[in-house]
PDB file of C-alpha atoms in Angstrom:
ATOM      1  CA  MET A   1      65.019  57.398  81.870  1.00 43.00           C
ATOM      2  CA  SER A   2      61.610  58.620  80.700  1.00 42.00           C
ATOM      3  CA  THR A   3      60.856  62.186  79.657  1.00 40.00           C
ATOM      4  CA  LYS A   4      57.887  62.176  82.036  1.00 40.00           C
ATOM      5  CA  TRP A   5      60.143  61.303  84.975  1.00 35.00           C
ATOM      6  CA  LEU A   6      62.600  64.061  84.030  1.00 35.00           C
ATOM      7  CA  LYS A   7      59.792  66.611  83.916  1.00 39.00           C
ATOM      8  CA  THR A   8      58.605  65.510  87.361  1.00 36.00           C
ATOM      9  CA  VAL A   9      62.127  65.833  88.829  1.00 37.00           C
ATOM     10  CA  GLY A  10      62.569  69.234  87.202  1.00 42.00           C
ATOM     11  CA  ALA A  11      59.268  70.482  88.581  1.00 42.00           C
ATOM     12  CA  THR A  12      60.157  69.202  92.055  1.00 40.00           C
ATOM     13  CA  LEU A  13      63.547  70.955  91.992  1.00 40.00           C
ATOM     14  CA  ALA A  14      61.958  74.185  90.804  1.00 43.00           C
ATOM     15  CA  LEU A  15      59.441  74.075  93.641  1.00 41.00           C
ATOM     16  CA  THR A  16      62.209  73.361  96.147  1.00 41.00           C
ATOM     17  CA  VAL A  17      64.289  76.328  94.955  1.00 42.00           C
ATOM     18  CA  ALA A  18      61.238  78.591  94.942  1.00 44.00           C
ATOM     19  CA  ALA A  19      60.310  77.502  98.459  1.00 43.00           C
ATOM     20  CA  GLY A  20      63.857  78.149  99.659  1.00 45.00           C
ATOM     21  CA  THR A  21      63.844  81.620  98.131  1.00 46.00           C
ATOM     22  CA  ALA A  22      60.425  82.427  99.561  1.00 51.00           C
ATOM     23  CA  SER A  23      61.474  81.365 103.037  1.00 66.00           C
ATOM     24  CA  ALA A  24      64.721  83.390 103.077  1.00 80.00           C
ATOM     25  CA  GLU A  25      64.780  85.380 106.303  1.00 95.00           C
ATOM     26  CA  THR A  26      64.546  89.154 106.059  1.00 97.00           C
ATOM     27  CA  LEU A  27      66.886  91.013 108.395  1.00 98.00           C
ATOM     28  CA  LYS A  28      66.506  94.637 109.423  1.00 98.00           C
ATOM     29  CA  VAL A  29      69.637  96.470 108.304  1.00 98.00           C
ATOM     30  CA  VAL A  30      70.432 100.043 109.285  1.00 98.00           C
ATOM     31  CA  THR A  31      72.979 102.567 108.043  1.00 97.00           C
ATOM     32  CA  ASP A  32      73.843 106.261 108.384  1.00 94.00           C
ATOM     33  CA  PRO A  33      73.141 108.021 105.065  1.00 91.00           C
ATOM     34  CA  SER A  34      75.741 110.762 105.589  1.00 87.00           C
ATOM     35  CA  PHE A  35      78.984 108.738 105.558  1.00 89.00           C
ATOM     36  CA  VAL A  36      80.082 109.159 101.932  1.00 88.00           C
ATOM     37  CA  PRO A  37      81.325 107.329  99.949  1.00 92.00           C
ATOM     38  CA  PHE A  38      80.368 104.373 102.144  1.00 95.00           C
ATOM     39  CA  GLU A  39      76.658 105.139 102.218  1.00 95.00           C
ATOM     40  CA  MET A  40      74.697 107.970 100.658  1.00 93.00           C
ATOM     41  CA  MET A  41      71.327 108.619  99.068  1.00 93.00           C
ATOM     42  CA  ASP A  42      71.206 108.807  95.285  1.00 93.00           C
ATOM     43  CA  ALA A  43      69.092 111.916  94.673  1.00 90.00           C
ATOM     44  CA  GLU A  44      67.867 110.646  91.299  1.00 93.00           C
ATOM     45  CA  THR A  45      66.741 107.162  92.327  1.00 94.00           C
ATOM     46  CA  GLY A  46      66.138 107.590  96.070  1.00 91.00           C
ATOM     47  CA  LYS A  47      68.248 104.455  96.574  1.00 94.00           C
ATOM     48  CA  MET A  48      71.091 104.063  99.065  1.00 96.00           C
ATOM     49  CA  ILE A  49      74.396 103.643  97.246  1.00 97.00           C
ATOM     50  CA  GLY A  50      78.065 103.477  98.251  1.00 96.00           C
ATOM     51  CA  PHE A  51      80.821 101.059  99.177  1.00 96.00           C
ATOM     52  CA  ASP A  52      79.044  99.686 102.262  1.00 98.00           C
ATOM     53  CA  MET A  53      75.789  99.299 100.378  1.00 98.00           C
ATOM     54  CA  GLU A  54      77.399  97.119  97.731  1.00 98.00           C
ATOM     55  CA  ILE A  55      79.160  95.112 100.425  1.00 98.00           C
ATOM     56  CA  ILE A  56      76.028  94.391 102.476  1.00 98.00           C
ATOM     57  CA  ARG A  57      73.923  93.494  99.435  1.00 98.00           C
ATOM     58  CA  GLU A  58      76.562  91.035  98.254  1.00 98.00           C
ATOM     59  CA  VAL A  59      76.980  89.612 101.769  1.00 98.00           C
ATOM     60  CA  ALA A  60      73.223  89.132 102.100  1.00 98.00           C
ATOM     61  CA  ASP A  61      73.040  87.377  98.742  1.00 98.00           C
ATOM     62  CA  ARG A  62      75.843  84.970  99.682  1.00 98.00           C
ATOM     63  CA  ALA A  63      74.736  84.422 103.273  1.00 98.00           C
ATOM     64  CA  GLY A  64      71.147  83.724 102.226  1.00 97.00           C
ATOM     65  CA  PHE A  65      69.074  86.501 103.748  1.00 98.00           C
ATOM     66  CA  GLU A  66      67.047  89.416 102.429  1.00 97.00           C
ATOM     67  CA  ILE A  67      67.575  92.949 103.745  1.00 97.00           C
ATOM     68  CA  ASP A  68      65.099  95.567 104.908  1.00 97.00           C
ATOM     69  CA  LEU A  69      67.309  98.661 104.740  1.00 97.00           C
ATOM     70  CA  ASN A  70      66.636 101.771 106.829  1.00 96.00           C
ATOM     71  CA  THR A  71      68.647 104.842 107.846  1.00 96.00           C
ATOM     72  CA  MET A  72      69.293 106.713 111.092  1.00 95.00           C
ATOM     73  CA  ASP A  73      71.855 109.027 112.677  1.00 93.00           C
ATOM     74  CA  PHE A  74      75.074 107.223 113.540  1.00 93.00           C
ATOM     75  CA  ASN A  75      74.776 107.777 117.284  1.00 92.00           C
ATOM     76  CA  GLY A  76      71.537 105.767 117.339  1.00 95.00           C
ATOM     77  CA  ILE A  77      72.902 102.680 115.578  1.00 97.00           C
ATOM     78  CA  ILE A  78      74.547 100.822 118.473  1.00 97.00           C
ATOM     79  CA  PRO A  79      71.556 101.463 120.804  1.00 97.00           C
ATOM     80  CA  ALA A  80      69.242 100.137 118.061  1.00 98.00           C
ATOM     81  CA  LEU A  81      71.268  96.925 117.917  1.00 98.00           C
ATOM     82  CA  GLN A  82      71.239  96.674 121.717  1.00 97.00           C
ATOM     83  CA  SER A  83      67.474  96.992 121.823  1.00 97.00           C
ATOM     84  CA  GLY A  84      67.014  94.448 119.048  1.00 97.00           C
ATOM     85  CA  SER A  85      65.018  96.847 116.885  1.00 97.00           C
ATOM     86  CA  VAL A  86      67.496  96.127 114.053  1.00 98.00           C
ATOM     87  CA  ASP A  87      69.492  93.003 113.226  1.00 98.00           C
ATOM     88  CA  ILE A  88      72.539  94.308 111.376  1.00 98.00           C
ATOM     89  CA  ALA A  89      74.287  97.656 110.912  1.00 98.00           C
ATOM     90  CA  ILE A  90      76.868  98.760 108.391  1.00 98.00           C
ATOM     91  CA  ALA A  91      78.015 102.380 108.455  1.00 96.00           C
ATOM     92  CA  GLY A  92      81.787 102.514 108.620  1.00 94.00           C
ATOM     93  CA  ILE A  93      81.520 101.249 112.206  1.00 96.00           C
ATOM     94  CA  THR A  94      84.904 101.025 113.899  1.00 93.00           C
ATOM     95  CA  ILE A  95      85.464  97.848 115.895  1.00 96.00           C
ATOM     96  CA  THR A  96      86.300  98.842 119.486  1.00 94.00           C
ATOM     97  CA  ASP A  97      86.579  96.913 122.752  1.00 95.00           C
ATOM     98  CA  GLU A  98      83.705  98.934 124.202  1.00 95.00           C
ATOM     99  CA  ARG A  99      81.387  98.168 121.298  1.00 97.00           C
ATOM    100  CA  GLU A 100      82.359  94.498 121.259  1.00 97.00           C
ATOM    101  CA  GLU A 101      80.989  94.201 124.784  1.00 97.00           C
ATOM    102  CA  ILE A 102      77.457  95.004 123.628  1.00 98.00           C
ATOM    103  CA  VAL A 103      77.230  93.908 119.950  1.00 98.00           C
ATOM    104  CA  ASP A 104      78.809  91.251 117.748  1.00 98.00           C
ATOM    105  CA  PHE A 105      81.097  92.190 114.876  1.00 98.00           C
ATOM    106  CA  SER A 106      82.030  90.470 111.656  1.00 98.00           C
ATOM    107  CA  ASN A 107      85.670  90.106 110.772  1.00 98.00           C
ATOM    108  CA  PRO A 108      87.119  93.480 109.665  1.00 97.00           C
ATOM    109  CA  TYR A 109      86.264  94.433 106.092  1.00 97.00           C
ATOM    110  CA  TYR A 110      87.993  97.833 105.809  1.00 94.00           C
ATOM    111  CA  ASP A 111      91.176  99.351 107.283  1.00 91.00           C
ATOM    112  CA  SER A 112      90.898 103.029 108.207  1.00 89.00           C
ATOM    113  CA  GLY A 113      92.061 105.729 110.631  1.00 90.00           C
ATOM    114  CA  LEU A 114      91.393 109.349 111.609  1.00 94.00           C
ATOM    115  CA  ARG A 115      92.506 112.408 109.625  1.00 93.00           C
ATOM    116  CA  LEU A 116      92.616 116.173 109.910  1.00 95.00           C
ATOM    117  CA  LEU A 117      90.932 118.494 107.414  1.00 96.00           C
ATOM    118  CA  VAL A 118      91.518 122.266 107.288  1.00 96.00           C
ATOM    119  CA  ARG A 119      90.704 125.131 104.933  1.00 97.00           C
ATOM    120  CA  GLU A 120      93.134 125.467 102.025  1.00 93.00           C
ATOM    121  CA  PRO A 121      94.955 128.640 103.226  1.00 88.00           C
ATOM    122  CA  ASN A 122      95.424 127.291 106.771  1.00 88.00           C
ATOM    123  CA  ASP A 123      99.057 126.604 107.698  1.00 90.00           C
ATOM    124  CA  GLU A 124      98.578 126.753 111.473  1.00 93.00           C
ATOM    125  CA  VAL A 125      97.191 123.238 111.821  1.00 95.00           C
ATOM    126  CA  LYS A 126      99.537 120.576 110.447  1.00 93.00           C
ATOM    127  CA  GLU A 127      99.162 117.811 113.028  1.00 94.00           C
ATOM    128  CA  PHE A 128      97.067 116.806 116.017  1.00 95.00           C
ATOM    129  CA  ASP A 129      99.074 118.782 118.591  1.00 94.00           C
ATOM    130  CA  ASP A 130      98.228 121.985 116.706  1.00 96.00           C
ATOM    131  CA  LEU A 131      94.558 121.549 117.643  1.00 95.00           C
ATOM    132  CA  GLU A 132      95.067 122.790 121.206  1.00 93.00           C
ATOM    133  CA  GLY A 133      93.056 125.986 121.606  1.00 92.00           C
ATOM    134  CA  LYS A 134      91.380 125.608 118.227  1.00 95.00           C
ATOM    135  CA  LYS A 135      87.740 125.051 117.289  1.00 96.00           C
ATOM    136  CA  ILE A 136      87.295 121.494 115.992  1.00 97.00           C
ATOM    137  CA  GLY A 137      84.351 119.822 114.309  1.00 97.00           C
ATOM    138  CA  THR A 138      83.691 116.093 114.535  1.00 97.00           C
ATOM    139  CA  LYS A 139      80.730 113.726 114.513  1.00 94.00           C
ATOM    140  CA  ILE A 140      78.491 112.749 117.426  1.00 92.00           C
ATOM    141  CA  GLY A 141      79.090 109.211 118.673  1.00 90.00           C
ATOM    142  CA  SER A 142      82.205 108.678 116.549  1.00 92.00           C
ATOM    143  CA  THR A 143      85.604 107.307 117.559  1.00 92.00           C
ATOM    144  CA  SER A 144      87.080 110.619 116.371  1.00 95.00           C
ATOM    145  CA  TYR A 145      85.084 112.412 119.079  1.00 95.00           C
ATOM    146  CA  ASP A 146      86.305 109.902 121.674  1.00 94.00           C
ATOM    147  CA  TYR A 147      89.891 110.397 120.505  1.00 95.00           C
ATOM    148  CA  LEU A 148      89.609 114.167 120.851  1.00 95.00           C
ATOM    149  CA  MET A 149      88.178 113.858 124.360  1.00 94.00           C
ATOM    150  CA  LYS A 150      91.009 111.566 125.447  1.00 94.00           C
ATOM    151  CA  ASN A 151      93.917 113.380 123.834  1.00 94.00           C
ATOM    152  CA  LEU A 152      93.210 117.123 124.027  1.00 93.00           C
ATOM    153  CA  GLU A 153      94.118 118.907 127.238  1.00 89.00           C
ATOM    154  CA  ALA A 154      91.485 121.556 126.538  1.00 82.00           C
ATOM    155  CA  ASP A 155      88.506 119.992 124.788  1.00 77.00           C
ATOM    156  CA  ASP A 156      86.014 122.837 125.161  1.00 85.00           C
ATOM    157  CA  GLY A 157      86.597 123.826 121.540  1.00 92.00           C
ATOM    158  CA  VAL A 158      85.268 120.522 120.208  1.00 96.00           C
ATOM    159  CA  THR A 159      81.848 120.658 118.559  1.00 96.00           C
ATOM    160  CA  PRO A 160      80.159 117.314 117.730  1.00 96.00           C
ATOM    161  CA  TYR A 161      77.815 117.505 114.735  1.00 96.00           C
ATOM    162  CA  PRO A 162      74.972 115.091 113.887  1.00 92.00           C
ATOM    163  CA  GLY A 163      76.132 114.593 110.292  1.00 87.00           C
ATOM    164  CA  SER A 164      79.356 114.893 108.341  1.00 90.00           C
ATOM    165  CA  ALA A 165      77.809 117.489 105.990  1.00 92.00           C
ATOM    166  CA  ASP A 166      77.189 119.751 108.993  1.00 94.00           C
ATOM    167  CA  MET A 167      80.801 119.705 110.169  1.00 96.00           C
ATOM    168  CA  TYR A 168      82.151 120.266 106.655  1.00 97.00           C
ATOM    169  CA  MET A 169      79.823 123.245 106.237  1.00 97.00           C
ATOM    170  CA  ALA A 170      81.082 124.589 109.572  1.00 97.00           C
ATOM    171  CA  LEU A 171      84.661 124.290 108.350  1.00 97.00           C
ATOM    172  CA  MET A 172      83.961 125.994 105.032  1.00 96.00           C
ATOM    173  CA  SER A 173      82.142 128.861 106.759  1.00 96.00           C
ATOM    174  CA  GLY A 174      84.914 129.375 109.314  1.00 96.00           C
ATOM    175  CA  ALA A 175      82.835 128.278 112.314  1.00 97.00           C
ATOM    176  CA  VAL A 176      85.540 125.709 113.118  1.00 97.00           C
ATOM    177  CA  ASP A 177      89.268 125.693 112.376  1.00 97.00           C
ATOM    178  CA  ALA A 178      89.550 122.006 111.556  1.00 97.00           C
ATOM    179  CA  VAL A 179      87.581 118.796 111.164  1.00 97.00           C
ATOM    180  CA  PHE A 180      88.839 115.548 112.680  1.00 97.00           C
ATOM    181  CA  TYR A 181      87.102 112.447 111.382  1.00 95.00           C
ATOM    182  CA  ASP A 182      87.419 109.126 109.544  1.00 92.00           C
ATOM    183  CA  ALA A 183      90.102 109.314 106.854  1.00 89.00           C
ATOM    184  CA  PRO A 184      88.158 107.930 103.861  1.00 89.00           C
ATOM    185  CA  ASN A 185      85.232 110.296 104.430  1.00 90.00           C
ATOM    186  CA  VAL A 186      87.510 113.302 104.940  1.00 91.00           C
ATOM    187  CA  GLY A 187      89.550 112.386 101.867  1.00 89.00           C
ATOM    188  CA  TYR A 188      86.452 111.922  99.716  1.00 88.00           C
ATOM    189  CA  PHE A 189      85.126 115.368 100.658  1.00 91.00           C
ATOM    190  CA  ALA A 190      88.518 116.966  99.943  1.00 89.00           C
ATOM    191  CA  ARG A 191      88.539 115.375  96.455  1.00 85.00           C
ATOM    192  CA  THR A 192      84.946 116.276  95.598  1.00 88.00           C
ATOM    193  CA  LYS A 193      82.883 119.158  97.027  1.00 92.00           C
ATOM    194  CA  GLY A 194      85.815 120.604  98.946  1.00 93.00           C
ATOM    195  CA  GLU A 195      88.336 120.461  96.122  1.00 91.00           C
ATOM    196  CA  GLY A 196      90.491 123.588  96.102  1.00 93.00           C
ATOM    197  CA  LYS A 197      88.874 124.831  99.316  1.00 95.00           C
ATOM    198  CA  VAL A 198      90.071 122.334 101.931  1.00 94.00           C
ATOM    199  CA  LYS A 199      92.990 119.962 102.369  1.00 93.00           C
ATOM    200  CA  THR A 200      93.932 116.957 104.498  1.00 92.00           C
ATOM    201  CA  VAL A 201      96.984 117.355 106.728  1.00 92.00           C
ATOM    202  CA  GLY A 202      99.056 115.205 109.032  1.00 90.00           C
ATOM    203  CA  PRO A 203      99.295 111.415 109.290  1.00 90.00           C
ATOM    204  CA  LEU A 204      96.621 108.831 109.997  1.00 88.00           C
ATOM    205  CA  TYR A 205      95.768 108.634 113.681  1.00 93.00           C
ATOM    206  CA  GLU A 206      94.539 105.593 115.590  1.00 90.00           C
ATOM    207  CA  GLY A 207      94.572 102.839 112.973  1.00 89.00           C
ATOM    208  CA  GLN A 208      91.066 101.409 112.822  1.00 89.00           C
ATOM    209  CA  GLN A 209      89.116  98.604 111.227  1.00 94.00           C
ATOM    210  CA  TYR A 210      85.464  98.676 110.218  1.00 96.00           C
ATOM    211  CA  GLY A 211      83.185  95.721 110.837  1.00 98.00           C
ATOM    212  CA  ILE A 212      79.580  94.788 110.144  1.00 98.00           C
ATOM    213  CA  ALA A 213      77.777  95.001 113.501  1.00 98.00           C
ATOM    214  CA  LEU A 214      75.139  92.475 114.517  1.00 98.00           C
ATOM    215  CA  VAL A 215      72.881  91.959 117.513  1.00 98.00           C
ATOM    216  CA  GLU A 216      74.813  90.262 120.310  1.00 98.00           C
ATOM    217  CA  GLY A 217      74.464  86.498 119.957  1.00 97.00           C
ATOM    218  CA  SER A 218      73.342  86.725 116.322  1.00 97.00           C
ATOM    219  CA  GLU A 219      73.200  83.420 114.447  1.00 97.00           C
ATOM    220  CA  TRP A 220      74.387  85.176 111.288  1.00 98.00           C
ATOM    221  CA  VAL A 221      77.958  86.054 112.311  1.00 98.00           C
ATOM    222  CA  ASP A 222      79.553  82.955 110.777  1.00 98.00           C
ATOM    223  CA  GLU A 223      77.547  83.287 107.559  1.00 98.00           C
ATOM    224  CA  VAL A 224      78.515  86.951 107.219  1.00 98.00           C
ATOM    225  CA  ASN A 225      82.200  86.129 107.784  1.00 98.00           C
ATOM    226  CA  THR A 226      82.058  83.308 105.249  1.00 98.00           C
ATOM    227  CA  ALA A 227      80.479  85.653 102.705  1.00 98.00           C
ATOM    228  CA  LEU A 228      83.142  88.321 103.265  1.00 98.00           C
ATOM    229  CA  ALA A 229      85.926  85.746 102.935  1.00 98.00           C
ATOM    230  CA  SER A 230      84.537  84.389  99.671  1.00 98.00           C
ATOM    231  CA  MET A 231      84.190  87.927  98.276  1.00 98.00           C
ATOM    232  CA  LYS A 232      87.866  88.597  98.938  1.00 97.00           C
ATOM    233  CA  GLU A 233      88.908  85.215  97.558  1.00 97.00           C
ATOM    234  CA  ASP A 234      87.085  85.517  94.236  1.00 97.00           C
ATOM    235  CA  GLY A 235      87.947  89.177  93.610  1.00 97.00           C
ATOM    236  CA  THR A 236      84.489  90.638  94.199  1.00 98.00           C
ATOM    237  CA  TYR A 237      85.683  92.696  97.178  1.00 97.00           C
ATOM    238  CA  LYS A 238      88.560  94.157  95.150  1.00 94.00           C
ATOM    239  CA  LYS A 239      86.210  95.114  92.332  1.00 96.00           C
ATOM    240  CA  ILE A 240      83.861  96.935  94.723  1.00 95.00           C
ATOM    241  CA  TYR A 241      86.772  98.600  96.557  1.00 91.00           C
ATOM    242  CA  GLU A 242      88.361  99.959  93.389  1.00 88.00           C
ATOM    243  CA  GLU A 243      85.020 101.284  92.139  1.00 90.00           C
ATOM    244  CA  TRP A 244      84.859 103.632  95.141  1.00 89.00           C
ATOM    245  CA  PHE A 245      88.450 104.221  96.252  1.00 84.00           C
ATOM    246  CA  GLY A 246      90.759 103.478  93.320  1.00 73.00           C
ATOM    247  CA  ALA A 247      93.611 100.977  93.411  1.00 74.00           C
ATOM    248  CA  MET A 248      93.409  98.643  96.398  1.00 76.00           C
ATOM    249  CA  PRO A 249      96.545  98.347  98.597  1.00 71.00           C
ATOM    250  CA  GLU A 250      98.212  94.938  98.300  1.00 69.00           C
ATOM    251  CA  ASP A 251      98.031  94.268 102.055  1.00 64.00           C
ATOM    252  CA  MET A 252      94.226  94.600 102.267  1.00 65.00           C
TER     253      MET A 252
END
């Protein structure tokens, strides 16, 4: 085999790879920047970081698409997918029957639930039933808000906030007696900015699973699922998980 022929083949392969990379489709991805540690803005770099951000970047790389990442309030994410103004969303989005009627979901990538958070001296609220007659903060458009509406006899004390930082500030200032929200976010706040000032109480409520949401009928669902499966199989998922949450449970 001649050296000239080898050079020609090599050049052809290089052009083919370059063309494939150049033609990779760019998908509009949206997230909510306030759901730490899943997604948050790094003040130093201005870049979105967090568990979800590492997951979606790895998924995109394996599935073969580029991402155009933008942020918005959580309650606008599902409508944005419905309208087709974005292609994919990842923001700790709980898979529900209602949401599955209007968007497509990947296979679950994170097991979660809802948790109570109270100020450190508070011994009056130990479980969900203790919330009756109390002032409760939660997040607009979240499954925690839906759960409160369905399970409290008197729900006039529930205040939905646009961002998790707002409801935590309300708790710390005494404007609300408790916060009811996604367990990993509540736990992260209790271990970081709220350490020594707030505490989680009670069990997990309403076991949930997070999924990557896509426009209904998206051609990328299978590719996203394949990418997630390969990440779990080769240990990449575990590495990312333990970077943000510590030791990964064996059943995940």
